[in-house]
Amino acid sequence: MLPIAPVFLRSKEILQQLSSLLDSERVAFGELNSEAIVSIAAEKSALLDEMNLLNERRVNLLIKFNIIDRKKPLEEDFKTWLLEQDSSMDETRQLMEECETLLTLCKTKNQSNARILTTLQKRNKHLFELLQGHNDKSKVYTSRGATRPISSKHTLGRA
C-alpha cells in the first residue's frame, strides 16, 4: 500500500493554517499594522517551506512506487493512477480533493491581499511625493528618457 495519505493530511493542515494566516494578513493590511504584517509574512514563509518539502516527499514516494515517471513527473499521471484504484484509496482521493479546494481558496485570498498591498503601496508613494512637494504634473524627462520630479520650494516638510 502506498503511504501517501499522511502527506496529504499534513498538506491539508498546512493549507488550513495558510488560509487563516491570509485572513489575518488582510485584517493587518486594513489596520496598517506593520508588525503583524511582518510576523504573518514570516509564518507564511515557514508554512510554504514545509509545503515544498511535503511536495518533494510526495513526488519521491510516487517515483519510488513507479506511479509517475522519474524524468518527467506529471501530476496528471498520479491523478489518473489514483482514479484507477479501488476503494482502499478513497481516503487519499478525498484528501487530495480537499487539498486542491483549499489551495484554490488560498490562491484567491493571496491574490486579493496582493491587490490590497499594491493599492496601499501606491497610496503611500503618492503621500510621500506630496510630502516632498512632488506631483504627477511636475515631472520632467531626463536625458535617458526616464521621468523625475521637479523639486519644489513649497514642500510640507519645509512649512
N, CA, C and O of each residue as an XYZ file, in Angstrom:
636
protein
N       0.836     -1.191      0.000
C       0.000      0.000      0.000
C       0.879      1.251      0.000
O       1.937      1.291      0.627
N       0.423      2.240     -0.700
C       1.153      3.491     -0.861
C       0.936      4.392      0.359
O      -0.197      4.781      0.641
N       2.011      4.729      1.086
C       1.866      5.553      2.306
C       1.842      7.053      2.013
O       2.680      7.803      2.513
N       0.877      7.486      1.199
C       0.849      8.895      0.800
C      -0.239      9.684      1.514
O      -0.213     10.915      1.501
N      -1.192      9.003      2.136
C      -2.283      9.700      2.841
C      -1.754     10.650      3.924
O      -2.267     11.763      4.041
N      -0.743     10.254      4.727
C      -0.225     11.193      5.736
C       0.341     12.477      5.132
O       0.261     13.541      5.745
N       0.908     12.379      3.940
C       1.443     13.571      3.274
C       0.299     14.515      2.911
O       0.394     15.723      3.126
N      -0.771     13.966      2.365
C      -1.928     14.804      2.029
C      -2.608     15.353      3.279
O      -3.106     16.479      3.273
N      -2.630     14.569      4.337
C      -3.237     15.032      5.592
C      -2.485     16.239      6.136
O      -3.101     17.226      6.535
N      -1.159     16.166      6.154
C      -0.355     17.295      6.631
C      -0.476     18.495      5.680
O      -0.498     19.644      6.122
N      -0.553     18.223      4.390
C      -0.736     19.308      3.419
C      -2.052     20.032      3.673
O      -2.126     21.258      3.587
N      -3.081     19.265      3.985
C      -4.382     19.866      4.280
C      -4.293     20.761      5.512
O      -4.842     21.862      5.524
N      -3.607     20.292      6.539
C      -3.445     21.091      7.760
C      -2.698     22.391      7.465
O      -3.077     23.454      7.956
N      -1.649     22.303      6.671
C      -0.859     23.491      6.321
C      -1.710     24.476      5.524
O      -1.658     25.682      5.769
N      -2.488     23.971      4.579
C      -3.328     24.850      3.769
C      -4.405     25.524      4.614
O      -4.756     26.675      4.357
N      -4.929     24.833      5.606
C      -5.899     25.449      6.510
C      -5.238     26.562      7.318
O      -5.823     27.630      7.499
N      -4.022     26.315      7.805
C      -3.286     27.337      8.546
C      -2.967     28.528      7.643
O      -3.068     29.681      8.065
N      -2.587     28.245      6.414
C      -2.259     29.302      5.460
C      -3.493     30.155      5.155
O      -3.396     31.379      5.063
N      -4.634     29.520      5.000
C      -5.880     30.247      4.756
C      -6.194     31.189      5.920
O      -6.593     32.336      5.719
N      -6.009     30.690      7.120
C      -6.239     31.522      8.306
C      -5.255     32.688      8.361
O      -5.635     33.810      8.693
N      -3.991     32.419      8.035
C      -2.984     33.488      8.014
C      -3.307     34.547      6.966
O      -3.091     35.736      7.199
N      -3.819     34.127      5.821
C      -4.175     35.088      4.778
C      -5.331     35.978      5.233
O      -5.381     37.160      4.896
N      -6.257     35.406      6.000
C      -7.330     36.224      6.577
C      -6.752     37.237      7.563
O      -7.140     38.406      7.563
N      -5.826     36.783      8.398
C      -5.181     37.677      9.369
C      -4.383     38.764      8.670
O      -4.346     39.908      9.123
N      -3.747     38.405      7.570
C      -2.961     39.371      6.806
C      -3.868     40.470      6.248
O      -3.515     41.649      6.266
N      -5.019     40.076      5.763
C      -5.963     41.060      5.223
C      -6.397     42.044      6.311
O      -6.491     43.248      6.071
N      -6.660     41.515      7.514
C      -7.035     42.376      8.638
C      -5.879     43.313      8.986
O      -6.088     44.499      9.242
N      -4.655     42.771      8.995
C      -3.475     43.583      9.321
C      -3.284     44.698      8.292
O      -2.897     45.811      8.649
N      -3.557     44.403      7.011
C      -3.484     45.446      5.986
C      -4.508     46.532      6.281
O      -4.215     47.721      6.151
N      -5.699     46.129      6.674
C      -6.752     47.091      6.976
C      -6.412     47.973      8.161
O      -6.770     49.150      8.194
N      -5.718     47.400      9.137
C      -5.330     48.148     10.334
C      -3.994     48.862     10.162
O      -3.567     49.610     11.041
N      -3.330     48.627      9.020
C      -1.989     49.168      8.754
C      -1.009     48.787      9.861
O      -0.189     49.603     10.282
N      -1.098     47.553     10.325
C      -0.279     47.035     11.413
C       0.972     46.373     10.831
O       0.954     45.188     10.501
N       2.044     47.132     10.709
C       3.252     46.632     10.053
C       3.910     45.489     10.820
O       4.461     44.577     10.204
N       3.864     45.520     12.143
C       4.452     44.431     12.924
C       3.731     43.119     12.653
O       4.369     42.079     12.489
N       2.409     43.164     12.606
C       1.629     41.959     12.323
C       1.887     41.468     10.904
O       1.975     40.264     10.665
N       2.008     42.402      9.965
C       2.251     42.028      8.567
C       3.585     41.300      8.432
O       3.674     40.288      7.737
N       4.618     41.811      9.092
C       5.942     41.176      9.034
C       5.902     39.797      9.701
O       6.477     38.838      9.186
N       5.236     39.703     10.823
C       5.112     38.428     11.538
C       4.370     37.393     10.696
O       4.781     36.236     10.610
N       3.286     37.822     10.085
C       2.491     36.915      9.246
C       3.305     36.466      8.032
O       3.232     35.304      7.631
N       4.073     37.376      7.454
C       4.909     37.018      6.301
C       5.913     35.931      6.677
O       6.158     35.017      5.890
N       6.495     36.022      7.867
C       7.451     35.010      8.324
C       6.744     33.661      8.526
O       7.281     32.616      8.159
N       5.553     33.689      9.103
C       4.793     32.455      9.308
C       4.396     31.828      7.974
O       4.470     30.612      7.802
N       3.974     32.674      7.033
C       3.609     32.166      5.705
C       4.816     31.508      5.041
O       4.695     30.444      4.434
N       5.957     32.134      5.159
C       7.171     31.592      4.556
C       7.512     30.222      5.127
O       7.868     29.306      4.386
N       7.401     30.085      6.452
C       7.691     28.797      7.098
C       6.715     27.717      6.628
O       7.113     26.583      6.366
N       5.443     28.077      6.525
C       4.442     27.106      6.065
C       4.694     26.697      4.616
O       4.571     25.523      4.267
N       5.044     27.657      3.785
C       5.304     27.345      2.380
C       6.560     26.490      2.212
O       6.618     25.631      1.332
N       7.566     26.729      3.059
C       8.768     25.882      3.022
C       8.404     24.442      3.369
O       8.846     23.505      2.704
N       7.591     24.271      4.422
C       7.167     22.915      4.804
C       6.327     22.279      3.700
O       6.442     21.082      3.436
N       5.489     23.076      3.062
C       4.652     22.566      1.973
C       5.522     22.087      0.812
O       5.238     21.054      0.206
N       6.577     22.837      0.505
C       7.501     22.416     -0.562
C       8.178     21.100     -0.217
O       8.323     20.231     -1.076
N       8.595     20.948      1.038
C       9.211     19.687      1.463
C       8.236     18.526      1.353
O       8.609     17.434      0.924
N       6.990     18.759      1.738
C       5.972     17.711      1.616
C       5.742     17.334      0.153
O       5.572     16.159     -0.172
N       5.737     18.319     -0.711
C       5.541     18.042     -2.127
C       6.692     17.210     -2.685
O       6.473     16.282     -3.463
N       7.922     17.545     -2.284
C       9.079     16.750     -2.706
C       8.964     15.318     -2.200
O       9.254     14.367     -2.925
N       8.541     15.177     -0.960
C       8.365     13.846     -0.374
C       7.309     13.052     -1.142
O       7.489     11.865     -1.412
N       6.209     13.718     -1.489
C       5.127     13.064     -2.227
C       5.620     12.607     -3.597
O       5.364     11.474     -4.003
N       6.323     13.479     -4.306
C       6.836     13.133     -5.630
C       7.830     11.979     -5.530
O       7.805     11.065     -6.355
N       8.702     12.015     -4.525
C       9.671     10.922     -4.354
C       8.986      9.587     -4.061
O       9.418      8.542     -4.549
N       7.921      9.624     -3.265
C       7.155      8.401     -2.998
C       6.516      7.861     -4.282
O       6.546      6.658     -4.542
N       5.948      8.751     -5.066
C       5.295      8.328     -6.305
C       6.310      7.774     -7.308
O       6.004      6.840     -8.049
N       7.492      8.336     -7.332
C       8.553      7.815     -8.200
C       9.013      6.449     -7.685
O       9.210      5.522     -8.471
N       9.181      6.329     -6.391
C       9.634      5.078     -5.782
C       8.689      3.921     -6.100
O       9.132      2.795     -6.328
N       7.397      4.201     -6.114
C       6.402      3.162     -6.385
C       6.033      3.088     -7.869
O       5.041      2.457     -8.233
N       6.831      3.733     -8.721
C       6.648      3.710    -10.180
C       5.258      4.160    -10.625
O       4.676      3.593    -11.549
N       4.744      5.171     -9.966
C       3.437      5.704    -10.332
C       3.605      6.859    -11.316
O       2.780      7.044    -12.210
N       4.663      7.624    -11.150
C       4.978      8.695    -12.091
C       6.386      8.489    -12.628
O       7.200      7.794    -12.020
N       6.660      9.092    -13.758
C       7.956      8.956    -14.416
C       9.017      9.772    -13.681
O       8.789     10.925    -13.316
N      10.153      9.167    -13.474
C      11.250      9.829    -12.772
C      11.760     11.049    -13.543
O      12.055     12.084    -12.944
N      11.862     10.929    -14.864
C      12.418     12.015    -15.672
C      11.428     13.141    -15.896
O      11.817     14.304    -16.010
N      10.159     12.803    -15.961
C       9.138     13.817    -16.226
C       7.918     13.545    -15.335
O       6.897     13.041    -15.804
N       8.038     13.887    -14.031
C       6.923     13.616    -13.115
C       5.743     14.566    -13.366
O       5.865     15.781    -13.206
N       4.621     14.000    -13.756
C       3.423     14.791    -14.043
C       2.332     14.498    -13.022
O       2.093     13.347    -12.657
N       1.679     15.555    -12.573
C       0.581     15.428    -11.609
C      -0.574     14.623    -12.203
O      -1.242     13.863    -11.500
N      -0.798     14.800    -13.502
C      -1.906     14.104    -14.166
C      -1.713     12.589    -14.144
O      -2.686     11.838    -14.066
N      -0.453     12.137    -14.212
C      -0.191     10.698    -14.148
C      -0.639     10.133    -12.806
O      -1.219      9.048    -12.746
N      -0.373     10.861    -11.741
C      -0.797     10.411    -10.409
C      -2.316     10.417    -10.300
O      -2.904      9.471     -9.776
N      -2.952     11.469    -10.788
C      -4.412     11.555    -10.711
C      -5.069     10.418    -11.495
O      -6.043      9.822    -11.035
N      -4.541     10.127    -12.656
C      -5.064      9.019    -13.461
C      -4.903      7.705    -12.719
O      -5.835      6.905    -12.650
N      -3.731      7.486    -12.169
C      -3.473      6.255    -11.411
C      -4.425      6.150    -10.219
O      -4.974      5.082     -9.949
N      -4.615      7.246     -9.520
C      -5.467      7.248     -8.336
C      -6.919      6.922     -8.684
O      -7.592      6.208     -7.940
N      -7.399      7.441     -9.808
C      -8.771      7.144    -10.233
C      -8.972      5.666    -10.575
O     -10.075      5.132    -10.456
N      -7.905      5.028    -10.993
C      -7.994      3.611    -11.368
C      -7.948      2.663    -10.178
O      -8.193      1.466    -10.331
N      -7.636      3.187     -8.991
C      -7.500      2.339     -7.804
C      -8.869      1.999     -7.210
O      -9.871      2.663     -7.476
N      -8.874      0.949     -6.402
C     -10.128      0.516     -5.767
C     -10.478      1.413     -4.580
O      -9.834      2.438     -4.359
N     -11.478      1.031     -3.837
C     -11.995      1.855     -2.743
C     -11.010      2.011     -1.587
O     -11.236      2.840     -0.705
N      -9.938      1.247     -1.566
C      -8.947      1.389     -0.493
C      -8.239      2.748     -0.560
O      -7.634      3.184      0.419
N      -8.316      3.403     -1.701
C      -7.663      4.711     -1.877
C      -8.666      5.871     -1.782
O      -8.338      7.007     -2.123
N      -9.879      5.581     -1.323
C     -10.901      6.634     -1.210
C     -10.461      7.763     -0.286
O     -10.702      8.934     -0.577
N      -9.818      7.417      0.822
C      -9.359      8.444      1.766
C      -8.343      9.365      1.096
O      -8.404     10.583      1.258
N      -7.423      8.790      0.354
C      -6.409      9.585     -0.342
C      -7.058     10.475     -1.393
O      -6.700     11.645     -1.523
N      -8.012      9.929     -2.146
C      -8.725     10.736     -3.146
C      -9.428     11.913     -2.483
O      -9.363     13.041     -2.971
N     -10.104     11.642     -1.359
C     -10.828     12.689     -0.639
C      -9.867     13.766     -0.132
O     -10.141     14.959     -0.268
N      -8.747     13.346      0.450
C      -7.759     14.308      0.948
C      -7.183     15.152     -0.180
O      -6.978     16.355     -0.019
N      -6.925     14.530     -1.306
C      -6.379     15.254     -2.448
C      -7.381     16.307     -2.936
O      -6.993     17.436     -3.234
N      -8.648     15.951     -3.017
C      -9.675     16.904     -3.445
C      -9.793     18.060     -2.453
O      -9.924     19.214     -2.861
N      -9.747     17.757     -1.159
C      -9.814     18.807     -0.143
C      -8.606     19.735     -0.248
O      -8.738     20.951     -0.108
N      -7.431     19.160     -0.493
C      -6.222     19.975     -0.646
C      -6.332     20.886     -1.870
O      -5.945     22.053     -1.809
N      -6.851     20.365     -2.968
C      -6.995     21.186     -4.173
C      -7.979     22.330     -3.942
O      -7.756     23.446     -4.411
N      -9.070     22.055     -3.220
C     -10.051     23.095     -2.907
C      -9.430     24.165     -2.016
O      -9.609     25.360     -2.252
N      -8.698     23.729     -0.988
C      -8.041     24.677     -0.086
C      -6.972     25.489     -0.815
O      -6.813     26.683     -0.561
N      -6.249     24.845     -1.712
C      -5.218     25.543     -2.478
C      -5.832     26.633     -3.350
O      -5.290     27.735     -3.438
N      -6.945     26.337     -3.988
C      -7.641     27.339     -4.800
C      -8.097     28.503     -3.931
O      -7.961     29.662     -4.322
N      -8.641     28.199     -2.747
C      -9.076     29.236     -1.819
C      -7.899     30.109     -1.389
O      -8.015     31.334     -1.357
N      -6.767     29.484     -1.060
C      -5.577     30.233     -0.638
C      -5.057     31.128     -1.770
O      -4.649     32.264     -1.526
N      -5.072     30.622     -2.989
C      -4.612     31.426     -4.126
C      -5.499     32.651     -4.312
O      -5.008     33.748     -4.576
N      -6.809     32.456     -4.173
C      -7.745     33.575     -4.320
C      -7.506     34.615     -3.233
O      -7.454     35.812     -3.517
N      -7.361     34.163     -1.990
C      -7.106     35.086     -0.878
C      -5.781     35.808     -1.068
O      -5.683     37.004     -0.793
N      -4.764     35.100     -1.533
C      -3.449     35.704     -1.728
C      -3.494     36.767     -2.827
O      -2.880     37.825     -2.689
N      -4.213     36.495     -3.911
C      -4.342     37.484     -4.980
C      -5.086     38.725     -4.487
O      -4.736     39.850     -4.842
N      -6.107     38.510     -3.671
C      -6.855     39.631     -3.100
C      -5.947     40.476     -2.210
O      -5.964     41.705     -2.282
N      -5.157     39.812     -1.373
C      -4.226     40.525     -0.495
C      -3.164     41.262     -1.303
O      -2.743     42.354     -0.923
N      -2.733     40.679     -2.403
C      -1.736     41.332     -3.255
C      -2.301     42.619     -3.848
O      -1.596     43.624     -3.938
N      -3.579     42.590     -4.255
C      -4.204     43.808     -4.793
C      -4.309     44.880     -3.708
O      -4.085     46.061     -3.973
N      -4.647     44.466     -2.497
C      -4.726     45.425     -1.384
C      -3.351     46.032     -1.129
O      -3.221     47.245     -0.963
N      -2.330     45.184     -1.100
C      -0.968     45.656     -0.857
C      -0.515     46.630     -1.943
O       0.104     47.651     -1.645
N      -0.819     46.318     -3.188
C      -0.457     47.207     -4.292
C      -1.130     48.568     -4.138
O      -0.508     49.607     -4.361
N      -2.396     48.552     -3.758
C      -3.123     49.806     -3.547
C      -2.500     50.608     -2.412
O      -2.332     51.822     -2.526
N      -2.157     49.931     -1.314
C      -1.522     50.614     -0.182
C      -0.170     51.202     -0.576
O       0.166     52.314     -0.169
N       0.602     50.462     -1.363
C       1.909     50.953     -1.793
C       1.771     52.189     -2.680
O       2.532     53.147     -2.539
N       0.800     52.167     -3.593
C       0.581     53.331     -4.457
C       0.159     54.540     -3.632
O       0.620     55.658     -3.864
N      -0.726     54.298     -2.664
C      -1.184     55.406     -1.824
C      -0.035     55.987     -1.018
O       0.111     57.206     -0.926
N       0.778     55.123     -0.436
C       1.909     55.595      0.355
C       2.922     56.347     -0.503
O       3.486     57.353     -0.072
N       3.149     55.857     -1.711
C       4.078     56.545     -2.611
C       3.541     57.936     -2.949
O       4.288     58.914     -2.951
N       2.250     58.013     -3.231
C       1.639     59.312     -3.557
C       1.740     60.271     -2.367
O       2.072     61.444     -2.532
N       1.453     59.764     -1.178
C       1.541     60.616      0.016
C       2.977     61.071      0.260
O       3.207     62.219      0.640
N       3.925     60.194      0.048
C       5.331     60.544      0.219
C       5.737     61.626     -0.778
O       6.453     62.564     -0.427
N       5.277     61.494     -2.024
C       5.591     62.505     -3.024
C       4.958     63.850     -2.667
O       5.552     64.904     -2.895
N       3.752     63.804     -2.108
C       3.124     65.050     -1.670
C       3.936     65.720     -0.572
O       4.107     66.939     -0.570
N       4.435     64.916      0.361
C       5.257     65.475      1.440
C       6.550     66.078      0.904
O       7.066     67.047      1.461
N       7.066     65.509     -0.168
C       8.284     66.035     -0.775
C       8.005     67.216     -1.695
O       8.938     67.872     -2.158
N       6.750     67.489     -1.959
C       6.406     68.609     -2.827
C       6.354     68.233     -4.285
O       6.411     69.106     -5.151
N       6.246     66.940     -4.579
C       6.178     66.482     -5.963
C       4.747     66.117     -6.290
O       3.968     65.739     -5.415
N       4.420     66.235     -7.545
C       3.159     65.691     -8.015
C       3.341     65.223     -9.444
O       4.389     65.453    -10.047
N       2.331     64.569     -9.988
C       2.452     63.997    -11.326
C       2.664     65.061    -12.398
O       3.266     64.780    -13.434
N       2.180     66.274    -12.164
C       2.287     67.332    -13.165
C       3.669     67.971    -13.199
O       4.026     68.608    -14.190
N       4.450     67.812    -12.138
C       5.744     68.480    -12.090
C       6.892     67.490    -12.285
O       7.850     67.462    -11.512
N       6.768     66.673    -13.345
C       7.839     65.738    -13.675
C       8.405     66.099    -15.034
O       7.682     66.549    -15.923
N       9.708     65.898    -15.187
C      10.371     66.181    -16.455
C      11.116     64.929    -16.904
O      11.398     64.035    -16.106
N      11.428     64.884    -18.193
C      12.180     63.761    -18.726
C      13.674     64.001    -18.559
O      14.160     65.117    -18.740
N      14.385     62.953    -18.215
C      15.838     63.035    -18.114
C      16.436     62.733    -19.485
O      15.707     62.414    -20.425
N      17.757     62.831    -19.601
C      18.423     62.566    -20.872
C      18.276     61.101    -21.300
O      18.438     60.777    -22.476
N      17.970     60.223    -20.349
C      17.813     58.802    -20.666
C      16.348     58.426    -20.918
O      16.044     57.262    -21.180
N      15.470     59.376    -20.841
C      14.077     59.102    -21.135
C      13.226     58.779    -19.920
O      12.017     58.590    -20.050
N      13.831     58.713    -18.747
C      13.076     58.452    -17.521
C      12.460     59.764    -17.046
O      12.801     60.837    -17.543
N      11.561     59.668    -16.089
C      10.988     60.883    -15.531
C      11.510     61.084    -14.124
O      11.820     60.131    -13.409
N      11.598     62.342    -13.747
C      11.973     62.657    -12.374
C      11.211     63.906    -11.973
O      10.927     64.767    -12.806
N      10.880     63.999    -10.688
C      10.109     65.161    -10.245
C      10.972     66.418    -10.181
O      12.184     66.366     -9.972
N      10.304     67.532    -10.368
C      10.954     68.830    -10.189
C      10.788     69.183     -8.723
O       9.680     69.137     -8.189
N      11.874     69.530     -8.079
C      11.757     69.854     -6.662
C      11.028     71.183     -6.503
O      11.100     72.064     -7.360
N      10.335     71.295     -5.398
C       9.569     72.497     -5.128
C      10.078     73.152     -3.856
O      10.523     72.472     -2.932
N      10.011     74.452     -3.815
C      10.419     75.165     -2.614
C       9.294     75.208     -1.594
O       9.490     75.658     -0.466
N       8.119     74.742     -1.986
C       6.951     74.800     -1.104
C       6.531     73.396     -0.687
O       5.412     72.973     -0.977
N       7.397     72.689     -0.025
C       7.051     71.350      0.444
C       6.463     71.423      1.835
O       6.702     72.377      2.576
N       5.701     70.420      2.181
C       5.125     70.369      3.506
C       6.204     70.204      4.565
O       6.058     70.659      5.700
N       7.296     69.538      4.170
C       8.386     69.331      5.113
C       9.080     70.628      5.512
O       9.671     70.704      6.590
N       9.017     71.641      4.665
C       9.659     72.911      4.953
C       8.718     73.896      5.606
O       9.147     74.943      6.091
N       7.463     73.577      5.622
C       6.477     74.525      6.168
C       6.648     74.723      7.648
O       5.900     75.487      8.259
